[in-house]
Tab-separated table of C-alpha atoms in Angstrom:
chain	number	residue	atom	x	y	z
A	206	UNK	CA	-6.484	-19.801	13.639
A	207	UNK	CA	-6.266	-18.074	16.997
A	208	UNK	CA	-8.051	-14.763	17.497
A	209	UNK	CA	-7.241	-11.910	19.859
A	210	UNK	CA	-9.987	-11.008	22.299
A	211	UNK	CA	-10.686	-7.272	22.481
A	212	UNK	CA	-13.194	-5.619	24.770
A	213	UNK	CA	-14.897	-2.244	24.674
A	214	UNK	CA	-14.346	-2.015	28.420
A	215	UNK	CA	-10.581	-2.457	28.181
A	216	UNK	CA	-7.998	0.098	27.067
A	217	UNK	CA	-7.600	1.632	23.596
A	218	UNK	CA	-6.357	-0.143	20.496
A	219	UNK	CA	-3.239	1.762	19.483
A	220	UNK	CA	-2.105	2.094	15.859
A	221	UNK	CA	1.563	2.903	15.152
A	222	UNK	CA	2.856	3.601	11.633
A	223	UNK	CA	0.882	4.875	8.681
A	224	UNK	CA	2.290	3.695	5.334
A	225	UNK	CA	0.064	5.253	2.648
A	226	UNK	CA	-2.388	5.821	5.551
A	227	UNK	CA	-3.421	2.165	4.988
A	228	UNK	CA	-3.799	1.262	8.698
A	229	UNK	CA	-6.428	3.979	9.085
A	230	UNK	CA	-9.034	1.871	7.284
A	231	UNK	CA	-8.824	-0.711	10.084
A	232	UNK	CA	-8.841	2.015	12.736
A	233	UNK	CA	-12.028	3.517	11.310
A	234	UNK	CA	-13.694	0.115	11.054
A	235	UNK	CA	-12.929	-0.580	14.732
A	236	UNK	CA	-14.280	2.836	15.730
A	237	UNK	CA	-17.473	2.130	13.818
A	238	UNK	CA	-17.828	-1.052	15.871
A	239	UNK	CA	-17.597	1.008	19.053
A	240	UNK	CA	-13.979	0.399	20.135
A	241	UNK	CA	-11.651	3.042	21.533
A	242	UNK	CA	-8.871	3.678	19.016
A	243	UNK	CA	-5.785	5.912	19.161
A	244	UNK	CA	-3.860	6.458	15.930
A	245	UNK	CA	-0.310	7.872	15.838
A	246	UNK	CA	0.766	9.768	12.715
A	247	UNK	CA	4.557	9.829	12.341
A	248	UNK	CA	4.739	11.473	8.888
A	249	UNK	CA	5.343	15.255	8.782
A	250	UNK	CA	2.754	17.584	7.244
A	251	UNK	CA	4.792	17.798	4.055
A	252	UNK	CA	4.497	14.033	3.524
A	253	UNK	CA	1.026	14.024	2.013
A	254	UNK	CA	1.062	10.377	0.951
A	255	UNK	CA	1.187	8.934	4.463
A	256	UNK	CA	-1.154	11.309	6.306
A	257	UNK	CA	-4.774	10.189	6.756
A	258	UNK	CA	-6.390	13.584	6.119
A	259	UNK	CA	-5.241	13.306	2.500
A	260	UNK	CA	-7.027	9.978	2.017
A	261	UNK	CA	-10.122	9.954	4.217
A	262	UNK	CA	-12.679	12.754	3.750
A	263	UNK	CA	-14.076	12.382	7.282
A	264	UNK	CA	-10.676	13.216	8.818
A	265	UNK	CA	-9.715	16.858	9.016
A	266	UNK	CA	-6.663	18.697	10.287
A	267	UNK	CA	-6.095	19.760	13.088
A	268	UNK	CA	-6.806	16.205	14.156
A	269	UNK	CA	-9.469	15.049	16.617
A	270	UNK	CA	-8.112	13.928	19.990
A	271	UNK	CA	-7.847	10.238	19.035
A	272	UNK	CA	-5.320	10.991	16.241
A	273	UNK	CA	-1.940	11.977	17.671
A	274	UNK	CA	0.996	13.656	15.935
A	275	UNK	CA	4.179	11.667	16.555
A	276	UNK	CA	6.612	13.168	14.046
A	277	UNK	CA	9.768	11.268	13.142
A	278	UNK	CA	12.585	12.372	10.870
A	279	UNK	CA	12.721	8.777	9.683
A	280	UNK	CA	11.265	5.473	10.853
A	281	UNK	CA	14.757	4.059	10.282
A	282	UNK	CA	15.709	5.350	13.732
A	283	UNK	CA	13.168	3.100	15.467
A	284	UNK	CA	15.102	-0.208	15.304
A	285	UNK	CA	18.207	1.445	16.784
A	286	UNK	CA	16.442	2.936	19.826
A	287	UNK	CA	13.657	0.474	20.525
A	288	UNK	CA	13.206	0.826	24.277
A	289	UNK	CA	13.319	4.620	24.117
A	290	UNK	CA	10.633	4.854	21.449
A	291	UNK	CA	8.419	2.292	23.188
A	292	UNK	CA	8.667	4.380	26.376
A	293	UNK	CA	7.948	7.569	24.404
A	294	UNK	CA	4.864	6.052	22.758
A	295	UNK	CA	3.341	5.069	26.105
A	296	UNK	CA	4.210	8.464	27.599
A	297	UNK	CA	2.507	10.219	24.676
A	298	UNK	CA	-0.528	7.959	24.984
A	299	UNK	CA	-0.816	8.582	28.737
A	300	UNK	CA	-1.461	12.266	28.020
A	301	UNK	CA	-4.864	11.403	26.481
A	302	UNK	CA	-5.761	7.977	27.978
A	303	UNK	CA	-5.602	6.698	31.554
A	304	UNK	CA	-5.610	3.050	30.522
A	305	UNK	CA	-2.734	1.337	28.773
A	306	UNK	CA	-3.571	-0.090	25.350
A	307	UNK	CA	-5.130	-3.534	25.253
A	308	UNK	CA	-3.636	-4.078	21.803
A	309	UNK	CA	-1.006	-2.416	19.598
A	310	UNK	CA	-1.166	-2.610	15.797
A	311	UNK	CA	2.229	-1.721	14.330
A	312	UNK	CA	3.159	-0.948	10.742
A	313	UNK	CA	6.554	-0.329	9.139
A	314	UNK	CA	9.564	-0.105	11.450
A	315	UNK	CA	7.291	0.355	14.460
A	316	UNK	CA	7.165	-3.455	14.365
A	317	UNK	CA	10.758	-3.488	15.636
A	318	UNK	CA	9.819	-1.820	18.938
A	319	UNK	CA	6.954	-4.204	19.777
A	320	UNK	CA	9.079	-6.438	22.081
A	321	UNK	CA	9.516	-3.494	24.458
A	322	UNK	CA	5.857	-3.082	25.359
A	323	UNK	CA	4.402	-4.935	28.373
A	324	UNK	CA	3.544	-8.617	27.795
A	325	UNK	CA	-0.044	-7.942	28.871
A	326	UNK	CA	-0.584	-5.970	25.631
A	327	UNK	CA	-1.414	-8.048	22.554
A	328	UNK	CA	0.807	-7.110	19.634
A	329	UNK	CA	-0.114	-7.212	15.946
A	330	UNK	CA	2.135	-6.506	12.971
A	331	UNK	CA	0.164	-4.997	10.084
A	332	UNK	CA	2.544	-5.250	7.144
A	333	UNK	CA	2.395	-3.143	3.996
A	334	UNK	CA	4.795	-5.511	2.220
A	335	UNK	CA	8.436	-4.453	2.190
A	336	UNK	CA	8.545	-3.969	5.976
A	337	UNK	CA	8.326	-7.780	6.109
A	338	UNK	CA	9.466	-9.297	2.808
A	339	UNK	CA	12.500	-6.984	2.491
A	340	UNK	CA	13.348	-5.590	5.919
A	341	UNK	CA	12.744	-8.807	7.869
A	342	UNK	CA	14.582	-10.981	5.348
A	343	UNK	CA	17.602	-12.070	7.371
A	344	UNK	CA	18.860	-14.297	4.544
A	345	UNK	CA	19.461	-11.351	2.203
A	346	UNK	CA	20.481	-8.604	4.624
A	347	UNK	CA	23.874	-8.073	2.979
A	348	UNK	CA	22.252	-7.751	-0.447
A	349	UNK	CA	19.957	-5.101	1.032
A	350	UNK	CA	23.012	-3.290	2.437
A	351	UNK	CA	24.362	-2.900	-1.093
A	352	UNK	CA	21.089	-1.833	-2.743
A	353	UNK	CA	19.848	0.497	0.029
A	354	UNK	CA	23.218	1.780	1.220
A	355	UNK	CA	22.883	5.100	-0.624
A	356	UNK	CA	19.387	5.868	0.649
A	357	UNK	CA	18.093	7.688	3.747
A	358	UNK	CA	20.806	8.714	6.240
A	359	UNK	CA	22.960	5.740	5.233
A	360	UNK	CA	24.364	7.755	2.333
A	361	UNK	CA	26.311	9.817	4.894
A	362	UNK	CA	27.853	6.737	6.531
A	363	UNK	CA	30.911	4.755	5.331
A	364	UNK	CA	29.998	1.659	3.327
A	365	UNK	CA	31.779	-0.658	5.768
A	366	UNK	CA	29.571	0.594	8.601
A	367	UNK	CA	26.408	0.356	6.481
A	368	UNK	CA	27.124	-3.345	5.913
A	369	UNK	CA	26.756	-3.816	9.652
A	370	UNK	CA	24.005	-1.284	10.367
A	371	UNK	CA	21.427	-2.526	7.849
A	372	UNK	CA	21.672	-6.234	8.837
A	373	UNK	CA	21.321	-5.002	12.425
A	374	UNK	CA	17.977	-3.387	11.482
A	375	UNK	CA	16.831	-6.483	9.583
A	376	UNK	CA	17.529	-8.737	12.565
A	377	UNK	CA	15.581	-6.470	14.906
A	378	UNK	CA	12.713	-6.114	12.433
A	379	UNK	CA	12.385	-9.897	12.156
A	380	UNK	CA	12.471	-10.197	15.942
A	381	UNK	CA	9.671	-7.629	16.090
A	382	UNK	CA	7.479	-9.800	13.846
A	383	UNK	CA	8.440	-12.870	15.862
A	384	UNK	CA	7.322	-11.182	19.103
A	385	UNK	CA	3.768	-10.585	17.872
A	386	UNK	CA	0.551	-12.458	18.487
A	387	UNK	CA	-0.425	-12.102	14.829
A	388	UNK	CA	1.062	-10.924	11.555
A	389	UNK	CA	-1.229	-9.477	8.888
A	390	UNK	CA	0.364	-9.837	5.448
A	391	UNK	CA	-0.596	-10.532	1.843
A	392	UNK	CA	-1.939	-13.959	0.795
A	393	UNK	CA	0.538	-16.707	0.015
A	394	UNK	CA	1.830	-16.596	-3.540
A	395	UNK	CA	2.164	-12.808	-3.675
A	396	UNK	CA	5.856	-12.681	-2.795
A	397	UNK	CA	8.161	-15.706	-2.526
A	398	UNK	CA	10.417	-14.092	0.081
A	399	UNK	CA	7.402	-13.021	2.096
A	400	UNK	CA	6.046	-16.576	1.957
A	401	UNK	CA	9.328	-17.921	3.358
A	402	UNK	CA	9.333	-15.420	6.218
A	403	UNK	CA	5.676	-16.122	7.028
A	404	UNK	CA	6.476	-19.853	7.156
A	405	UNK	CA	9.310	-19.176	9.628
A	406	UNK	CA	6.993	-17.094	11.816
A	407	UNK	CA	4.254	-19.732	11.753
A	408	UNK	CA	6.815	-22.356	12.786
A	409	UNK	CA	7.662	-20.124	15.748
A	410	UNK	CA	3.998	-19.978	16.780
A	411	UNK	CA	2.970	-16.628	15.287
A	412	UNK	CA	-0.577	-16.430	13.901
A	413	UNK	CA	-0.851	-15.392	10.224
A	414	UNK	CA	-3.820	-13.455	8.829
A	415	UNK	CA	-3.799	-12.870	5.038
A	416	UNK	CA	-5.116	-9.570	3.675
A	417	UNK	CA	-5.842	-7.996	0.327
A	418	UNK	CA	-8.282	-5.171	0.848
A	419	UNK	CA	-8.984	-1.468	0.639
A	420	UNK	CA	-11.195	1.010	2.430
A	421	UNK	CA	-14.094	2.465	0.492
A	422	UNK	CA	-14.246	5.433	2.888
A	423	UNK	CA	-11.981	7.716	0.778
A	424	UNK	CA	-14.413	7.210	-2.122
A	425	UNK	CA	-17.628	7.705	-0.167
A	426	UNK	CA	-18.651	10.927	-1.937
A	427	UNK	CA	-17.655	9.861	-5.444
A	428	UNK	CA	-20.052	9.376	-8.339
A	429	UNK	CA	-19.883	5.724	-9.436
A	430	UNK	CA	-22.092	6.055	-12.509
A	431	UNK	CA	-20.672	5.138	-15.908
A	432	UNK	CA	-18.754	7.892	-17.687
A	433	UNK	CA	-20.135	8.368	-21.174
A	434	UNK	CA	-17.767	8.525	-24.124
A	435	UNK	CA	-16.107	11.872	-24.792
A	436	UNK	CA	-14.113	13.216	-27.708
A	437	UNK	CA	-11.006	11.298	-26.629
A	438	UNK	CA	-10.361	7.980	-24.926
A	439	UNK	CA	-8.828	8.939	-21.576
A	440	UNK	CA	-6.366	6.532	-19.957
A	441	UNK	CA	-5.087	6.915	-16.397
A	442	UNK	CA	-2.271	5.043	-14.654
A	443	UNK	CA	-1.389	6.121	-11.128
A	444	UNK	CA	1.151	3.295	-10.805
A	445	UNK	CA	4.467	4.179	-9.199
A	446	UNK	CA	7.259	4.038	-11.804
A	447	UNK	CA	9.298	1.088	-10.588
A	448	UNK	CA	10.403	-1.230	-13.375
A	449	UNK	CA	14.226	-1.170	-13.381
A	450	UNK	CA	15.416	0.333	-10.076
A	451	UNK	CA	14.880	-1.647	-6.864
A	452	UNK	CA	16.551	0.044	-3.905
A	453	UNK	CA	15.278	-2.636	-1.551
A	454	UNK	CA	16.805	-5.351	-3.730
A	455	UNK	CA	13.428	-7.069	-4.289
A	456	UNK	CA	12.525	-7.199	-7.992
A	457	UNK	CA	9.182	-8.808	-7.163
A	458	UNK	CA	8.072	-5.192	-6.716
A	459	UNK	CA	8.416	-4.604	-10.477
A	460	UNK	CA	5.327	-2.622	-11.528
A	461	UNK	CA	5.804	-3.223	-15.248
A	462	UNK	CA	5.355	0.425	-16.248
A	463	UNK	CA	7.497	-0.151	-19.343
A	464	UNK	CA	5.069	-2.889	-20.435
A	465	UNK	CA	2.174	-0.450	-19.977
A	466	UNK	CA	3.935	2.156	-22.107
A	467	UNK	CA	4.814	-0.339	-24.862
A	468	UNK	CA	1.212	-1.594	-24.921
A	469	UNK	CA	-0.254	1.897	-25.112
A	470	UNK	CA	2.362	2.845	-27.713
A	471	UNK	CA	1.344	-0.071	-29.931
A	472	UNK	CA	-2.331	0.863	-29.572
A	473	UNK	CA	-1.593	4.489	-30.449
A	474	UNK	CA	-0.231	3.363	-33.812
A	475	UNK	CA	-3.894	2.616	-34.619
A	476	UNK	CA	-5.646	5.345	-32.633
A	477	UNK	CA	-4.015	8.581	-31.524
A	478	UNK	CA	-7.267	10.104	-30.317
A	479	UNK	CA	-6.292	9.357	-26.736
A	480	UNK	CA	-5.170	11.269	-23.660
A	481	UNK	CA	-2.834	9.506	-21.236
A	482	UNK	CA	-2.339	10.578	-17.620
A	483	UNK	CA	0.716	9.488	-15.611
A	484	UNK	CA	1.909	10.574	-12.140
A	485	UNK	CA	5.566	11.444	-11.536
A	486	UNK	CA	6.407	9.139	-8.661
A	487	UNK	CA	8.985	6.380	-8.305
A	488	UNK	CA	12.659	5.991	-9.203
A	489	UNK	CA	12.128	5.280	-12.913
A	490	UNK	CA	10.081	8.334	-13.968
A	491	UNK	CA	12.808	9.750	-16.210
A	492	UNK	CA	13.271	6.410	-17.966
A	493	UNK	CA	9.520	6.290	-18.570
A	494	UNK	CA	9.505	9.798	-20.036
A	495	UNK	CA	12.295	8.844	-22.458
A	496	UNK	CA	10.475	5.652	-23.452
A	497	UNK	CA	7.267	7.585	-24.177
A	498	UNK	CA	9.206	9.963	-26.437
A	499	UNK	CA	11.000	7.080	-28.182
A	500	UNK	CA	7.652	5.414	-28.957
A	501	UNK	CA	6.144	8.661	-30.256
A	502	UNK	CA	3.476	9.061	-27.586
A	503	UNK	CA	5.169	11.748	-25.481
A	504	UNK	CA	2.846	14.422	-26.852
A	505	UNK	CA	-0.211	12.374	-25.785
A	506	UNK	CA	0.902	12.082	-22.164
A	507	UNK	CA	-0.107	14.533	-19.449
A	508	UNK	CA	2.350	14.273	-16.558
A	509	UNK	CA	1.207	15.131	-13.026
A	510	UNK	CA	3.357	15.743	-9.972
A	511	UNK	CA	2.576	13.750	-6.834
A	512	UNK	CA	-0.645	15.057	-5.368
A	513	UNK	CA	-3.104	14.844	-2.521
A	514	UNK	CA	-5.676	12.080	-2.708
A	515	UNK	CA	-8.604	14.358	-3.532
A	516	UNK	CA	-6.620	15.635	-6.517
A	517	UNK	CA	-5.959	12.049	-7.591
A	518	UNK	CA	-9.711	11.440	-7.555
A	519	UNK	CA	-10.119	14.044	-10.291
A	520	UNK	CA	-8.018	11.826	-12.580
A	521	UNK	CA	-10.278	8.862	-11.822
A	522	UNK	CA	-13.314	10.978	-12.720
A	523	UNK	CA	-11.801	11.866	-16.100
A	524	UNK	CA	-10.689	8.348	-16.951
A	525	UNK	CA	-12.393	5.910	-19.300
A	526	UNK	CA	-9.804	3.202	-18.578
A	527	UNK	CA	-7.435	2.704	-15.626
A	528	UNK	CA	-4.229	0.753	-15.116
A	529	UNK	CA	-2.611	-0.885	-12.133
A	530	UNK	CA	0.710	-2.750	-12.302
A	531	UNK	CA	1.247	-5.356	-15.025
A	532	UNK	CA	4.642	-6.618	-13.801
A	533	UNK	CA	5.557	-9.103	-11.083
A	534	UNK	CA	3.802	-7.205	-8.295
A	535	UNK	CA	0.048	-7.291	-7.643
A	536	UNK	CA	-2.880	-4.864	-7.943
A	537	UNK	CA	-3.057	-2.508	-4.986
A	538	UNK	CA	-5.230	0.408	-3.915
A	539	UNK	CA	-4.804	2.246	-7.242
A	540	UNK	CA	-6.487	-0.602	-9.098
A	541	UNK	CA	-8.975	-1.530	-6.393
A	542	UNK	CA	-10.253	2.052	-6.247
A	543	UNK	CA	-10.786	1.895	-10.024
A	544	UNK	CA	-12.831	-1.292	-9.671
A	545	UNK	CA	-15.019	0.179	-6.929
A	546	UNK	CA	-15.596	3.326	-9.008
A	547	UNK	CA	-16.582	1.207	-11.987
A	548	UNK	CA	-13.575	2.020	-14.149
A	549	UNK	CA	-12.406	-0.768	-16.494
A	550	UNK	CA	-9.084	-1.923	-15.041
A	551	UNK	CA	-6.136	-3.359	-16.964
A	552	UNK	CA	-3.710	-5.119	-14.623
A	553	UNK	CA	-1.802	-8.333	-14.046
A	554	UNK	CA	-3.876	-10.122	-11.399
A	555	UNK	CA	-2.323	-13.589	-11.599
A	556	UNK	CA	-1.064	-13.519	-8.003
A	557	UNK	CA	-4.583	-12.799	-6.781
A	558	UNK	CA	-6.199	-15.553	-8.816
A	559	UNK	CA	-3.447	-18.070	-7.999
A	560	UNK	CA	-3.759	-17.352	-4.275
A	561	UNK	CA	-7.561	-17.554	-4.355
A	562	UNK	CA	-7.929	-13.951	-3.158
A	563	UNK	CA	-10.329	-13.440	-6.044
A	564	UNK	CA	-11.712	-15.695	-8.814
A	565	UNK	CA	-10.269	-16.102	-12.299
A	566	UNK	CA	-13.647	-15.265	-13.815
A	567	UNK	CA	-13.802	-11.547	-13.104
A	568	UNK	CA	-14.330	-8.216	-14.898
A	569	UNK	CA	-10.611	-7.427	-14.516
A	570	UNK	CA	-8.850	-6.962	-17.872
A	571	UNK	CA	-5.894	-9.193	-17.054
A	572	UNK	CA	-2.673	-8.419	-18.940
A	573	UNK	CA	1.048	-8.948	-18.530
A	574	UNK	CA	2.378	-8.206	-22.039
A	575	UNK	CA	2.212	-5.215	-24.401
A	576	UNK	CA	0.158	-7.289	-26.855
A	577	UNK	CA	-2.463	-8.150	-24.224
A	578	UNK	CA	-2.707	-4.482	-23.244
A	579	UNK	CA	-3.179	-3.425	-26.874
A	580	UNK	CA	-5.891	-6.061	-27.320
A	581	UNK	CA	-7.797	-4.873	-24.245
A	582	UNK	CA	-7.588	-1.241	-25.373
A	583	UNK	CA	-9.109	-2.225	-28.722
A	584	UNK	CA	-12.029	-3.928	-26.949
A	585	UNK	CA	-12.464	-1.022	-24.549
A	586	UNK	CA	-12.867	1.463	-27.398
A	587	UNK	CA	-16.489	0.263	-27.449
A	588	UNK	CA	-18.504	2.324	-24.947
A	589	UNK	CA	-21.099	-0.447	-24.540
A	590	UNK	CA	-18.369	-2.927	-23.633
A	591	UNK	CA	-16.872	-0.430	-21.159
A	592	UNK	CA	-20.296	0.087	-19.616
A	593	UNK	CA	-20.758	-3.649	-19.031
A	594	UNK	CA	-17.275	-3.987	-17.513
A	595	UNK	CA	-18.004	-0.940	-15.349
A	596	UNK	CA	-21.176	-2.447	-13.849
A	597	UNK	CA	-19.515	-5.812	-13.208
A	598	UNK	CA	-16.465	-4.137	-11.626
A	599	UNK	CA	-18.550	-2.367	-8.986
A	600	UNK	CA	-20.301	-5.579	-7.956
A	601	UNK	CA	-16.965	-7.417	-7.896
A	602	UNK	CA	-15.270	-4.801	-5.684
A	603	UNK	CA	-18.059	-4.823	-3.124
A	604	UNK	CA	-17.915	-8.619	-2.892
A	605	UNK	CA	-14.161	-9.204	-2.685
A	606	UNK	CA	-12.638	-6.043	-1.176
A	607	UNK	CA	-12.961	-4.240	2.181
A	608	UNK	CA	-11.261	-4.460	5.629
A	609	UNK	CA	-13.882	-6.459	7.552
A	610	UNK	CA	-12.598	-9.888	6.470
A	611	UNK	CA	-9.127	-9.390	7.987
A	612	UNK	CA	-10.477	-7.855	11.207
A	613	UNK	CA	-12.937	-10.709	11.709
A	614	UNK	CA	-10.103	-13.214	11.280
A	615	UNK	CA	-7.863	-11.261	13.658
A	616	UNK	CA	-10.134	-10.396	16.582
A	617	UNK	CA	-12.808	-11.886	18.777
A	618	UNK	CA	-15.053	-8.925	19.551
A	619	UNK	CA	-16.416	-8.573	23.073
């Protein structure tokens, strides 16, 4: 595996794109190692999910000089005006740095503009998932045109034109990945389409670095001690409601929220002394609300609107048990945060164990059916059992999660 040499004496490492503020964990790690980093934030202030100040307690707004506002109405414009946006990025950077970047780390549709930066700059695509396995999937571009044609600004454009415009984006997005030195994406086995695209890129000489990690920085001030039993068993699932509607046409992003609800519903037939917390996000929220009512647990559910990260942490503090997805997707930050905080986690982790990202023998309460969920909830009624799982989860998270592994595979540090 080839590594990219970076030097503290060379120019800055520039981060473009900020899906869920995920790239910031790598930016902070590089800064801790003494490298000059510049981080562009393209999400507007109203978009709390993608702005780093809502995830990382050490980042405040107004931003320090190394974090630059680069507001876009939509990243979808980037593939259509690649040379212009590449020029604009370098112009914006030149206002705070004399040197050009030694390396650019691009996320989302910023990947599509990478070919328009000078060849002397090393280029890295840091994928969050769908920017590669959906939007760089040239084989299924027409399918994507049908499923995504009513989203974003495409809903204002005639369908015949959309069938040309979306494949145009997909082609340019793939070419962006192809033009990189390295692509950072999930381990093999997570997404079959993603695996196929990664294989194509490797055949074309692109280096592949697998990642499944989180930053512990947003949790730095949290109490990780075991939460003693209260009057009710408190269950929290922050999983996006995505179990029937797939705008990107990729049903491997099924979160299995309906399975979670069926499993909790079955458990509540035995024990109604529970409090369930869900967050209203995703295209299938209304369907989930109806399902909860149909199963007779609607009155036990507390619904929360989308919130800032520090507000989300309050739900972790309350919780005795947490959920991540139990569908065909894989555990993400929602579940990994729970593990680090010592919260018993029910999730479907088969992709992680199959890929070798973490071992089969773990404190994770693995489940993919309503019956398995109900069984785990019965076991987790016992506070002593929860306490043991809690202690093991914290050790597990520290051993298998964190951004250093991917960075060490990606760079040679000088």
